[in-house]
Tab-separated table of C-alpha atoms in Angstrom:
chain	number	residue	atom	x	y	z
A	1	UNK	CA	110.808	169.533	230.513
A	2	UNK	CA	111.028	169.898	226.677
A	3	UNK	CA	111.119	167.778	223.919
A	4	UNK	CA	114.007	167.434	222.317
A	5	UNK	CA	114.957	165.482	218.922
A	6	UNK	CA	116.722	162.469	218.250
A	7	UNK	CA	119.315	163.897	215.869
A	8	UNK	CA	121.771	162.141	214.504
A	9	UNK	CA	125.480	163.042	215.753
A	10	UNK	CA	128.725	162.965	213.558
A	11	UNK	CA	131.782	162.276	215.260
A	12	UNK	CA	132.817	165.943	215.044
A	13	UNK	CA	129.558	166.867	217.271
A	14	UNK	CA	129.762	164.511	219.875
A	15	UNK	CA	133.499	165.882	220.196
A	16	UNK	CA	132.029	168.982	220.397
A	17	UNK	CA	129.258	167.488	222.750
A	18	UNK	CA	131.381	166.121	224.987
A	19	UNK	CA	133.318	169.576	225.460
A	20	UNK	CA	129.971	171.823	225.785
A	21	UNK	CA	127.947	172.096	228.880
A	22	UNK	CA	126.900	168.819	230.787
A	23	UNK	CA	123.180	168.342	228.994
A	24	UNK	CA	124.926	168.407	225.390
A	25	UNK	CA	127.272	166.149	226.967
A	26	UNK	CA	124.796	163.565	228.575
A	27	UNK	CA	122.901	163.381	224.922
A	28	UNK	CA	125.814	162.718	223.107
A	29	UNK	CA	126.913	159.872	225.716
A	30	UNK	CA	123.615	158.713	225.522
A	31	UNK	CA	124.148	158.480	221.270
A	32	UNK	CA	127.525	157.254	221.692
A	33	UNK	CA	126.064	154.720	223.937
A	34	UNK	CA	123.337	153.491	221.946
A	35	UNK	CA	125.421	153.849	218.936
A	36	UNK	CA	128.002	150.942	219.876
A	37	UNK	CA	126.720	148.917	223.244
A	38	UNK	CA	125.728	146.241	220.427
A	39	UNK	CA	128.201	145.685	217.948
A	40	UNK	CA	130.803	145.304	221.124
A	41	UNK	CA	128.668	143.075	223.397
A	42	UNK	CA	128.289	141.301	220.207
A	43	UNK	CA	132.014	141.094	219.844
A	44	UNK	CA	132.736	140.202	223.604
A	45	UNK	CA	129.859	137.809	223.482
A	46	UNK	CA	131.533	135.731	220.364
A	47	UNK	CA	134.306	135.512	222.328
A	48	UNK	CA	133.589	133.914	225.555
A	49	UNK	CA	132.247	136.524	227.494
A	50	UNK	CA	128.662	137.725	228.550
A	51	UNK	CA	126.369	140.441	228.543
A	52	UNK	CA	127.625	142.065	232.085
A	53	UNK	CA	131.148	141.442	230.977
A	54	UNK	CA	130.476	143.071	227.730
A	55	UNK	CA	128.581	146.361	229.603
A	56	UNK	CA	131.814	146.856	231.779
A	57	UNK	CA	134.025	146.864	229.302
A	58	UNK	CA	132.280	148.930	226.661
A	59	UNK	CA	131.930	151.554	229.886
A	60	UNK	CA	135.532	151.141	230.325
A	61	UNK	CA	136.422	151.781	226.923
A	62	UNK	CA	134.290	155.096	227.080
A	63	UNK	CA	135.774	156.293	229.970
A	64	UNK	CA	138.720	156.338	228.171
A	65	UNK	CA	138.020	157.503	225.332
A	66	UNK	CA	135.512	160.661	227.280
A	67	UNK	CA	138.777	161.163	229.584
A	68	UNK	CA	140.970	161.519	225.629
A	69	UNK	CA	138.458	164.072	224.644
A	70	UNK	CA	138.532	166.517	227.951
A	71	UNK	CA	142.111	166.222	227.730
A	72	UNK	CA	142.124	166.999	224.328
A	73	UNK	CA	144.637	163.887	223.452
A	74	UNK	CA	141.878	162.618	221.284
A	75	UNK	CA	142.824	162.935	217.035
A	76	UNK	CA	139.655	162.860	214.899
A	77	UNK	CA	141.975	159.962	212.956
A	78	UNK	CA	139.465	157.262	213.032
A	79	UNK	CA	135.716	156.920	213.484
A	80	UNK	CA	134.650	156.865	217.600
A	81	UNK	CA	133.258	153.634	216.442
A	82	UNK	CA	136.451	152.047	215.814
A	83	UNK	CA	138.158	153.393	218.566
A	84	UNK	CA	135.762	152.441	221.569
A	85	UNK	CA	136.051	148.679	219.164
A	86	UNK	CA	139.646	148.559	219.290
A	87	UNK	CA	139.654	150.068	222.763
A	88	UNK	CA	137.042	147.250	224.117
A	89	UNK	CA	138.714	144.508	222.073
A	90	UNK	CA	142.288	145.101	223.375
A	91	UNK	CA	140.966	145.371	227.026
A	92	UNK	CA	138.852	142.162	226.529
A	93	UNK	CA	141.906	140.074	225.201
A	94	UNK	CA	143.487	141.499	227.979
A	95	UNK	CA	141.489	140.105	230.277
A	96	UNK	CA	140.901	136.771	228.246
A	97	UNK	CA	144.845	136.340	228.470
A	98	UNK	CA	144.639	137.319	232.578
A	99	UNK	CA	142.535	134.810	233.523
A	100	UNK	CA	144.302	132.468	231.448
A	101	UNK	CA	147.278	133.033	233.150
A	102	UNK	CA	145.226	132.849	236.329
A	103	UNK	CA	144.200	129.476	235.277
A	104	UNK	CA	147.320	128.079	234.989
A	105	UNK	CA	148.339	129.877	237.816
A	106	UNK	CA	145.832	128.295	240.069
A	107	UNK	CA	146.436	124.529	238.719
A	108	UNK	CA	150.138	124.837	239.032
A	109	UNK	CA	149.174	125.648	242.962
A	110	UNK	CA	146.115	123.549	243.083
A	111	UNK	CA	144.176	125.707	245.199
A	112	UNK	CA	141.237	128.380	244.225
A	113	UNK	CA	142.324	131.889	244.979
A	114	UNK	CA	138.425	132.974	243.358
A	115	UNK	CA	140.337	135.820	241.893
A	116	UNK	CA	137.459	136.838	240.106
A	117	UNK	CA	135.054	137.387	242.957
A	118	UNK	CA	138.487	138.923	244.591
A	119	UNK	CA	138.995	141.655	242.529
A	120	UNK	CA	135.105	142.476	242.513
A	121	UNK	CA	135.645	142.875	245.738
A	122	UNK	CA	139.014	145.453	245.592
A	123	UNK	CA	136.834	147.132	243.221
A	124	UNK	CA	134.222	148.202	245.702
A	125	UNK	CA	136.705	148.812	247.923
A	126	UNK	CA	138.341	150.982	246.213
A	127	UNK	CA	135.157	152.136	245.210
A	128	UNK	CA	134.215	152.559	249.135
A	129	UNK	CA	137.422	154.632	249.858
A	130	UNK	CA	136.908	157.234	247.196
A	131	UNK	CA	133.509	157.980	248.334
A	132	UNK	CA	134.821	157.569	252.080
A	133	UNK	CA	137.662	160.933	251.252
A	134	UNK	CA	135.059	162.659	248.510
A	135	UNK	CA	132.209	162.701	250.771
A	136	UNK	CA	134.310	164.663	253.485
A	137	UNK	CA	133.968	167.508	250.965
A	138	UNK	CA	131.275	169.625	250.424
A	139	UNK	CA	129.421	169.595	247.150
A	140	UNK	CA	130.831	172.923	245.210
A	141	UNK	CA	134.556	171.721	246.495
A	142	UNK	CA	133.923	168.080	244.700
A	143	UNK	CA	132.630	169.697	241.681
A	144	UNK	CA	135.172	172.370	241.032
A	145	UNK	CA	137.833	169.782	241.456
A	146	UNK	CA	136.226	166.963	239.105
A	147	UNK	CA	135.902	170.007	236.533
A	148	UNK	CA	139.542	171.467	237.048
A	149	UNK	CA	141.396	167.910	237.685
A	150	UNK	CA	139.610	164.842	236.139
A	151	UNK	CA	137.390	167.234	233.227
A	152	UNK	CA	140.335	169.209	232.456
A	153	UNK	CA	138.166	172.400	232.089
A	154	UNK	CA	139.630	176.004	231.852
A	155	UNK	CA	139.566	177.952	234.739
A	156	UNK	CA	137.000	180.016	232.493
A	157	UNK	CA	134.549	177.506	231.894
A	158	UNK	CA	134.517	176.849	235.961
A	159	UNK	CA	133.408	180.175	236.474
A	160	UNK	CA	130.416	180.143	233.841
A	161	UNK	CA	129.293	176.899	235.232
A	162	UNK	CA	129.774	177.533	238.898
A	163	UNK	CA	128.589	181.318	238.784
A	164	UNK	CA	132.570	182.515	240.372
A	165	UNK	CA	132.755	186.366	240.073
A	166	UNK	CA	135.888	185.443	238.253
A	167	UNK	CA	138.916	183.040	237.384
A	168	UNK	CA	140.901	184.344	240.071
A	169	UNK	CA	137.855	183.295	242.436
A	170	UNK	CA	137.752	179.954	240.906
A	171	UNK	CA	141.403	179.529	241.146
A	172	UNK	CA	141.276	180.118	245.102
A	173	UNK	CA	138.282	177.975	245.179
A	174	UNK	CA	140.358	174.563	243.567
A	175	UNK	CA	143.319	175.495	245.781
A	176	UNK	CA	141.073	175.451	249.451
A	177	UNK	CA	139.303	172.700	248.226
A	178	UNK	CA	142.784	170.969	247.080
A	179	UNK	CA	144.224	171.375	250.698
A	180	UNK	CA	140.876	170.297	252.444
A	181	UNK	CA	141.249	166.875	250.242
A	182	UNK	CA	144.945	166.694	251.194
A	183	UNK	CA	144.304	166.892	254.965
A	184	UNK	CA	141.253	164.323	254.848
A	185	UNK	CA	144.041	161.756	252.597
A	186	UNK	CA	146.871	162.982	255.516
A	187	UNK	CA	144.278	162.104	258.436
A	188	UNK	CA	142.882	158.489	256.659
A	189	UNK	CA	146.693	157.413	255.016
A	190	UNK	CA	146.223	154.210	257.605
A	191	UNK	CA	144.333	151.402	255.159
A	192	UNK	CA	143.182	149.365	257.895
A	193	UNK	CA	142.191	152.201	259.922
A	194	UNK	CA	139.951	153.545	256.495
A	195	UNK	CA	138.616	149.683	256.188
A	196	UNK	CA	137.597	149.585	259.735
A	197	UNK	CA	135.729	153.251	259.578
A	198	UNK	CA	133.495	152.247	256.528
A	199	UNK	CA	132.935	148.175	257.321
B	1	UNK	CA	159.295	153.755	227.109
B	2	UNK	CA	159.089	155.536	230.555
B	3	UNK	CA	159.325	153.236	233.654
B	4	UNK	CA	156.846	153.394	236.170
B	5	UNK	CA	156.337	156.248	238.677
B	6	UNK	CA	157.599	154.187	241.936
B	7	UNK	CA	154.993	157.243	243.877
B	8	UNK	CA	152.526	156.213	241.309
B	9	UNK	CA	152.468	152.667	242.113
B	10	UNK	CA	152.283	153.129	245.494
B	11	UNK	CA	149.231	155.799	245.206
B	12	UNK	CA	147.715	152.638	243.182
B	13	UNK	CA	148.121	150.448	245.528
B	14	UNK	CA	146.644	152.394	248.275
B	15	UNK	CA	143.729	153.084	246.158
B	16	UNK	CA	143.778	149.298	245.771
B	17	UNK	CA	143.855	148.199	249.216
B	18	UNK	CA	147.733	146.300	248.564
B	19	UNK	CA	149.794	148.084	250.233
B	20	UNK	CA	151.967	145.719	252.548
B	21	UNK	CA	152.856	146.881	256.560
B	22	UNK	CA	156.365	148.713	254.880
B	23	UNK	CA	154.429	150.223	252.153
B	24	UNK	CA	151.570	151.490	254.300
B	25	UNK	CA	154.332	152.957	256.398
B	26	UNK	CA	156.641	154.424	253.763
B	27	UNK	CA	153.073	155.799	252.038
B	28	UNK	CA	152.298	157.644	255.658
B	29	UNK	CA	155.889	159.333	255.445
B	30	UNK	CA	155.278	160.393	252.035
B	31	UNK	CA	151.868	161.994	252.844
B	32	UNK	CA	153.459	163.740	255.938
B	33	UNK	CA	156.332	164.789	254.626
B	34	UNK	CA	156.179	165.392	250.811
B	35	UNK	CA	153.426	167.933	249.565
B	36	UNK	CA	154.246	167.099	246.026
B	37	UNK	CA	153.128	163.088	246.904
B	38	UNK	CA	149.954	164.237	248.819
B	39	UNK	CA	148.655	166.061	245.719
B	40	UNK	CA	149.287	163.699	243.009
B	41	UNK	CA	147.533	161.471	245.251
B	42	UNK	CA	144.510	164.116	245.408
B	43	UNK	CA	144.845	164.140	241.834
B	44	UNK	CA	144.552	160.730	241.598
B	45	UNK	CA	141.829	160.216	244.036
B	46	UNK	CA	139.498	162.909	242.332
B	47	UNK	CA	140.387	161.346	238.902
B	48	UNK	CA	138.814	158.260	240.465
B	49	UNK	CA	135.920	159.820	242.044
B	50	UNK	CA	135.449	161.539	238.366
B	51	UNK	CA	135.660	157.811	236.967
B	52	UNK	CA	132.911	156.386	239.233
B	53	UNK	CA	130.462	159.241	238.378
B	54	UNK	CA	130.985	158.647	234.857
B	55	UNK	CA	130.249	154.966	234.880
B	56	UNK	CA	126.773	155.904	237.350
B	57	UNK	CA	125.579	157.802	234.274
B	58	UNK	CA	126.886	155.012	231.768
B	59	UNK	CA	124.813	152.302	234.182
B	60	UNK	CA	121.560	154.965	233.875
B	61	UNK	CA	122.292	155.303	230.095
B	62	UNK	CA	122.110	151.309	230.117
B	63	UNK	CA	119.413	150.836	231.980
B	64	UNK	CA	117.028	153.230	229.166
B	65	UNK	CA	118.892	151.551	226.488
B	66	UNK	CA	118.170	148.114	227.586
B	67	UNK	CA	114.579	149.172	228.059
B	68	UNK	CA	113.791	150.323	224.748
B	69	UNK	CA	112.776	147.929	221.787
B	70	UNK	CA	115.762	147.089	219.933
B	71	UNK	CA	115.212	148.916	216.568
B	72	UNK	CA	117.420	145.974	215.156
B	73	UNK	CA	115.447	143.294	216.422
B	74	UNK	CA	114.176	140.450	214.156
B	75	UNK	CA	110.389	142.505	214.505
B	76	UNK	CA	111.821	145.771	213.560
B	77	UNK	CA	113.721	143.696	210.359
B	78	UNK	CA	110.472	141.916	209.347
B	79	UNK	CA	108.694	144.877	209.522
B	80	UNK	CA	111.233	146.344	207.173
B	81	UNK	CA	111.178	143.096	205.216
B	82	UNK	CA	107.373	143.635	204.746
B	83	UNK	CA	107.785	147.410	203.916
B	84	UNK	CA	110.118	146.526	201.499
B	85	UNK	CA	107.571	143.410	200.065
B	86	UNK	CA	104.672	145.684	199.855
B	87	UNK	CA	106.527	148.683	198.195
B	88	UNK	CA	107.600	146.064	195.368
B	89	UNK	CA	103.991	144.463	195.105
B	90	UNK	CA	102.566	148.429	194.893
B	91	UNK	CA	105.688	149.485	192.844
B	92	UNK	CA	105.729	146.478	189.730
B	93	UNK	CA	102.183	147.415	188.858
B	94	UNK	CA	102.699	150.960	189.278
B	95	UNK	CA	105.840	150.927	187.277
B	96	UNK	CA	104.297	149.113	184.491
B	97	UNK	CA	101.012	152.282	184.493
B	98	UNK	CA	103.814	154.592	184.478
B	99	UNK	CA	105.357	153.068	181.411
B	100	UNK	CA	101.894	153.744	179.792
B	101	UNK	CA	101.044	157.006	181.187
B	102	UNK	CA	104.874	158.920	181.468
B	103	UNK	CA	104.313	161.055	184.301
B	104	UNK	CA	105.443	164.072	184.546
B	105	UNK	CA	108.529	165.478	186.840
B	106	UNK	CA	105.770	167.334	189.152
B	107	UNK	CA	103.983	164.305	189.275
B	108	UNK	CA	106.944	162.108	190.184
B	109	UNK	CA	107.435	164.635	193.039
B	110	UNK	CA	103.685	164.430	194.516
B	111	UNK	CA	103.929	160.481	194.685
B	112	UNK	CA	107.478	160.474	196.282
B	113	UNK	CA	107.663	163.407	198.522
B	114	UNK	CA	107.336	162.674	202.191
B	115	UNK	CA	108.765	164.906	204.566
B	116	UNK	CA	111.344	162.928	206.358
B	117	UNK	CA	110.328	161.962	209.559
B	118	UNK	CA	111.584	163.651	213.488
B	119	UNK	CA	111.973	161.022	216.335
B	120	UNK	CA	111.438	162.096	219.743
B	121	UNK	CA	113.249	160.661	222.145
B	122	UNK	CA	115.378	163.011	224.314
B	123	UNK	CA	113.927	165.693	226.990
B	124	UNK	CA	115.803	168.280	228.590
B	125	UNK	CA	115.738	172.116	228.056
B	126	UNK	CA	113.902	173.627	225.193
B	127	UNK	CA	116.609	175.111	222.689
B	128	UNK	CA	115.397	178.296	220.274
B	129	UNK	CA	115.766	175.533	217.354
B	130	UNK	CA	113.379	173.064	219.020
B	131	UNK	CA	110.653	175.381	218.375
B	132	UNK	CA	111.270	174.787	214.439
B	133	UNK	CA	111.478	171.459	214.725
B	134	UNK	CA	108.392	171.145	216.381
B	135	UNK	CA	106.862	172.969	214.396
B	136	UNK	CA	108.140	170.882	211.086
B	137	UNK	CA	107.055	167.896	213.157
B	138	UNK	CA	103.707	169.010	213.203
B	139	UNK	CA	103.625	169.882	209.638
B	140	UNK	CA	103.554	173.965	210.296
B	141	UNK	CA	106.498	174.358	206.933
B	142	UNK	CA	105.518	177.703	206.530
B	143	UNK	CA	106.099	178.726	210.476
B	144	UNK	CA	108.888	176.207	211.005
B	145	UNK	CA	110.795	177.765	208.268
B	146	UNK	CA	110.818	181.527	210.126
B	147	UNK	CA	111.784	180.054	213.194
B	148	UNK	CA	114.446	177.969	211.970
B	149	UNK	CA	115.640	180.461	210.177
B	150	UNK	CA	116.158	183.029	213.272
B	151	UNK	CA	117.787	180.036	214.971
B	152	UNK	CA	119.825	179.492	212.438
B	153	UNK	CA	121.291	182.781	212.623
B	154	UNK	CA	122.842	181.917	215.735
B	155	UNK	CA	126.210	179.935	215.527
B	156	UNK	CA	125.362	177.157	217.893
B	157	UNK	CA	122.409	176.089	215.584
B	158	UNK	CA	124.648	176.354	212.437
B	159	UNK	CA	124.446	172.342	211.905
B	160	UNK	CA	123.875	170.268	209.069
B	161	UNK	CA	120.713	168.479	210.881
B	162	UNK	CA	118.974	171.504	211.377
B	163	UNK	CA	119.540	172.830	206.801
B	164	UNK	CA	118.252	169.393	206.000
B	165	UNK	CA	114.699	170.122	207.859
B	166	UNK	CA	114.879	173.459	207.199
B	167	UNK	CA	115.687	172.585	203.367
B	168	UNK	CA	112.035	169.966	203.564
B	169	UNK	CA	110.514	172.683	205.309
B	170	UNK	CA	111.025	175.003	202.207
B	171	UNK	CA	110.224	171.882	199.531
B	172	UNK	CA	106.735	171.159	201.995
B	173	UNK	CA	106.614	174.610	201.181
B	174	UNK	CA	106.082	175.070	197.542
B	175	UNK	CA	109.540	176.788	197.453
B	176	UNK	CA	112.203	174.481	195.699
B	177	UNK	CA	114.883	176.830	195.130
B	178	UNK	CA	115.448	177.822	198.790
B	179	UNK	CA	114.953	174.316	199.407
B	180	UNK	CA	117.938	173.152	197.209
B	181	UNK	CA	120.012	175.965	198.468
B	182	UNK	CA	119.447	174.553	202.328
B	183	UNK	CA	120.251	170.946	201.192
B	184	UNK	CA	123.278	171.651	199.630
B	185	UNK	CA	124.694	173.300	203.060
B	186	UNK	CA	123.691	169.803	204.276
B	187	UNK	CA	126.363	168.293	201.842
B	188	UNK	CA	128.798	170.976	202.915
B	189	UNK	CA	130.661	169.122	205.503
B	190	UNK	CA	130.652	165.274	206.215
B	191	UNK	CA	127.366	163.942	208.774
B	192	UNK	CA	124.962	161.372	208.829
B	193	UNK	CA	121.997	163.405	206.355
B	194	UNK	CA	123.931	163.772	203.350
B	195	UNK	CA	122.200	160.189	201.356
B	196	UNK	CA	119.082	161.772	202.689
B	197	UNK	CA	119.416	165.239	201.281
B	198	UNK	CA	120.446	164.030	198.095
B	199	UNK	CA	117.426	162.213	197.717
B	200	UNK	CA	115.275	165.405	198.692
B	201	UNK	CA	117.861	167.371	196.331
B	202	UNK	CA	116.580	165.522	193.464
B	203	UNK	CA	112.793	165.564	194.571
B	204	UNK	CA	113.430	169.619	194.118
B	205	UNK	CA	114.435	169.391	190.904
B	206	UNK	CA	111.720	167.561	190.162
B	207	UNK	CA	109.341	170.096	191.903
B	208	UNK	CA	111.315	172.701	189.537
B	209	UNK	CA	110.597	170.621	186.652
B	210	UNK	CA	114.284	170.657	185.949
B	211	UNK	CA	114.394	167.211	184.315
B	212	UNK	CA	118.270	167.305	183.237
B	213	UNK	CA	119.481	167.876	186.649
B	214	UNK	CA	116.780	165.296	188.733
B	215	UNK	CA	117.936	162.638	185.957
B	216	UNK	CA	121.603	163.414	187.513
B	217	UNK	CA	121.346	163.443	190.952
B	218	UNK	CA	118.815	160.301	190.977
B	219	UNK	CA	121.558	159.072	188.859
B	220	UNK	CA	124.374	159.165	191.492
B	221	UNK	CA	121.833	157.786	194.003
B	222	UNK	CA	120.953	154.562	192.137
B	223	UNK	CA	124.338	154.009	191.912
B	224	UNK	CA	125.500	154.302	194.888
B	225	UNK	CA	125.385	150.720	196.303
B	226	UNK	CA	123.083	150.903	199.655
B	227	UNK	CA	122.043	154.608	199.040
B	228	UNK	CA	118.959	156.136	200.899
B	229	UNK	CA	115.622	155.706	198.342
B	230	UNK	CA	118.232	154.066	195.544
B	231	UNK	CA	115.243	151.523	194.524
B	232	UNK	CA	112.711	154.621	193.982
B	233	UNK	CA	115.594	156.588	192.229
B	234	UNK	CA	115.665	154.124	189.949
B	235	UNK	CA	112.021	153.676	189.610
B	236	UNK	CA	111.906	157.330	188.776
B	237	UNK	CA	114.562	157.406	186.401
B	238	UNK	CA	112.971	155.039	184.190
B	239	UNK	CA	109.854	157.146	184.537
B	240	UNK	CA	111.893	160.323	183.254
């Protein structure tokens, strides 16, 4: 393990970053991080929320804006800055104006549906179930399919990262790995059937 | 605006747990029957899996954040405040000896040149630039120069960062020509150095005893409202 400086980023870099290989990437996340966790938990917190609240959305609004870079539908318009703050702000009024409507909701019917605690629970779930169908894969069939399907990555850049001979390699590699996934979703379609395997 | 993928929502909901008994059933047809459906759900299911990862290294990326002092913090401001407080109490006197004694450009240079300072903070694999950098950290100008230089030569390295240490390197190291050449590449393109290097531009000059062109950059830093050294730009410029 090396040292290696705390530079500071521009936007362009961490663009750049973000597209290179996955420790370039992991130090400009963790700039982009430190860069902006405060100035939107400060936001969220002004308005009504707290610190956890204020950690998932910022994460939420970087996952969207990491997911605009791979997929190259980010436009060096505005500063990151004021994207992941527009980004976090619109998803927290969002969710200000859901549980408002929840509120009402719930009086109108005067009972307590604990939506909040229910959609924690959908979330790890959901959360359960992904793992549940990924884990049936082996580890080089997970990765080449987060690089080719959720990183967006050329069929190029697979090969250099994964050590394939060549792209035609790679290529075969996604599709077997593709089918395996669509036979594990075939065999566990029933929902009740998955809940009952991982509870 | 496009309405919503009716094989989309359903994928949703079965990622969701909300499917109802004729959804679940219509959903097992689709998987069975309809290749197409199966893979957009793939799609969609590694898209997710891709999403959870990310957020585990966002939640480690917390975790170190939260554990390190806030720079920001009220301490980290006083101490500023009392940087700030004790330059003033050294600088008034100082000011009013230098109104007596007009120093000269070199002089001005010795008592404001500091080389500006390398946190360390990251680890990971040692890039051919680190060794520089380490080098300039540990006050090695001279070496630090050749090997930033060699790195430089590579593309990858070719970042404005990397000229403005390289560009101190060269001023630590008697040499303020090559020195204002490496800042300047600094100012080439927009990043986060370019206040800094402007100061160190104008420390050159001084170095060079080029009084005309310190008096102009230190000019456009005292005037630029929150600029990096403005208060000791203008300290020197009533000096010159």
């Amino acid at each position: 393990m090396f040292l290696v400086k705390n530079f500071i980023y521009t936007d362009k870099e961490i663009i750049n970053g973000l597209l290179a290989g996955k420790q370039e990437e992991d130090r400009c996340l963790t700039y982009l991080y430190k860069q902006n966790i405060r100035s939107i938990t400060n936001m969220i917190k002004e308005n009504n929320g707290n610190e956890d609240e204020a950690k998932d959305i910022f994460q939420d609004a970087v996952v969207v804006f990491y997911e605009q870079v791979k997929t190259g539908k980010f436009q060096l318009e505005a500063k990151i800055s004021t994207f992941l703050y527009s980004v976090a702000k619109n998803m927290w009024l969002n969710k200000l104006k859901r549980s408002k409507l929840e509120i009402a909701y719930r009086n109108t019917q005067d009972t307590d549906t604990a939506d909040d605690v229910y959609e924690g629970v959908l979330e790890k779930e959901k959360q359960e179930i992904i793992h549940h169908v990924m884990n049936q894969l082996k580890n080089d069939c997970k990765q080449v399919l987060v690089y080719t399907i959720y990183e967006n990555k050329a069929m190029k850049e697979v090969c250099d990262l994964m050590g394939f001979q060549n792209e035609q390699v790679a290529r075969n590699k996604k599709s077997k790995c593709l089918n395996y996934l669509k036979n594990i979703i075939r065999n566990s379609s029933s929902l009740n059937q998955q809940i009952q395997e991982i509870l | 605006m496009n309405a919503p993928n009716p094989s989309h929502s359903l994928i949703r909901k079965w990622l969701h747990q909300r499917l109802n008994t004729s959804e679940e059933e219509a959903m097992k047809t689709l998987l069975n029957e309809n290749d197409q459906f199966t893979e957009e759900t793939a799609n969609e299911v590694v898209k997710e899996y891709g999403r959870i990862e990310l957020k585990n290294r966002l939640n480690k990326i917390h975790v170190e954040t939260i554990n390190e002092p806030d720079e920001r913090s009220d301490s980290g401001w006083n101490l500023g405040y009392w940087a700030i407080a004790a330059t003033i109490i050294v600088a008034v006197p100082l000011g009013y000896w230098f109104f007596y004694t007009a120093p000269t450009p070199e002089k001005l240079f010795a008592q404001n040149f500091q080389p500006y300072q390398v946190v360390n903070t990251f680890r990971g694999e040692e890039q051919p630039i680190d060794k520089g950098m380490d080098l300039y950290a540990s006050g090695r100008y001279a070496e630090a120069i050749k090997a930033m230089e060699n790195a430089l030569a590579n593309d990858a390295y070719n970042l404005p960062q990397y000229y403005f240490y390289l560009g101190i390197s060269c001023l630590a190291n008697n040499n303020p020509d090559k020195a204002i050449n490496y800042l300047q590449k600094t100012l080439s393109t927009d990043n986060d150095f370019m206040q800094q290097a402007n100061w160190y531009i104008a420390l050159a000059y001084l170095k060079k005893n080029d009084k005309l062109q310190a008096q102009k950059v230190l000019q456009e830093i005292s005037t630029t409202q929150g600029a990096f050294k403005q208060q000791e730009a203008i300290a020197i410029l009533k000096c010159l």
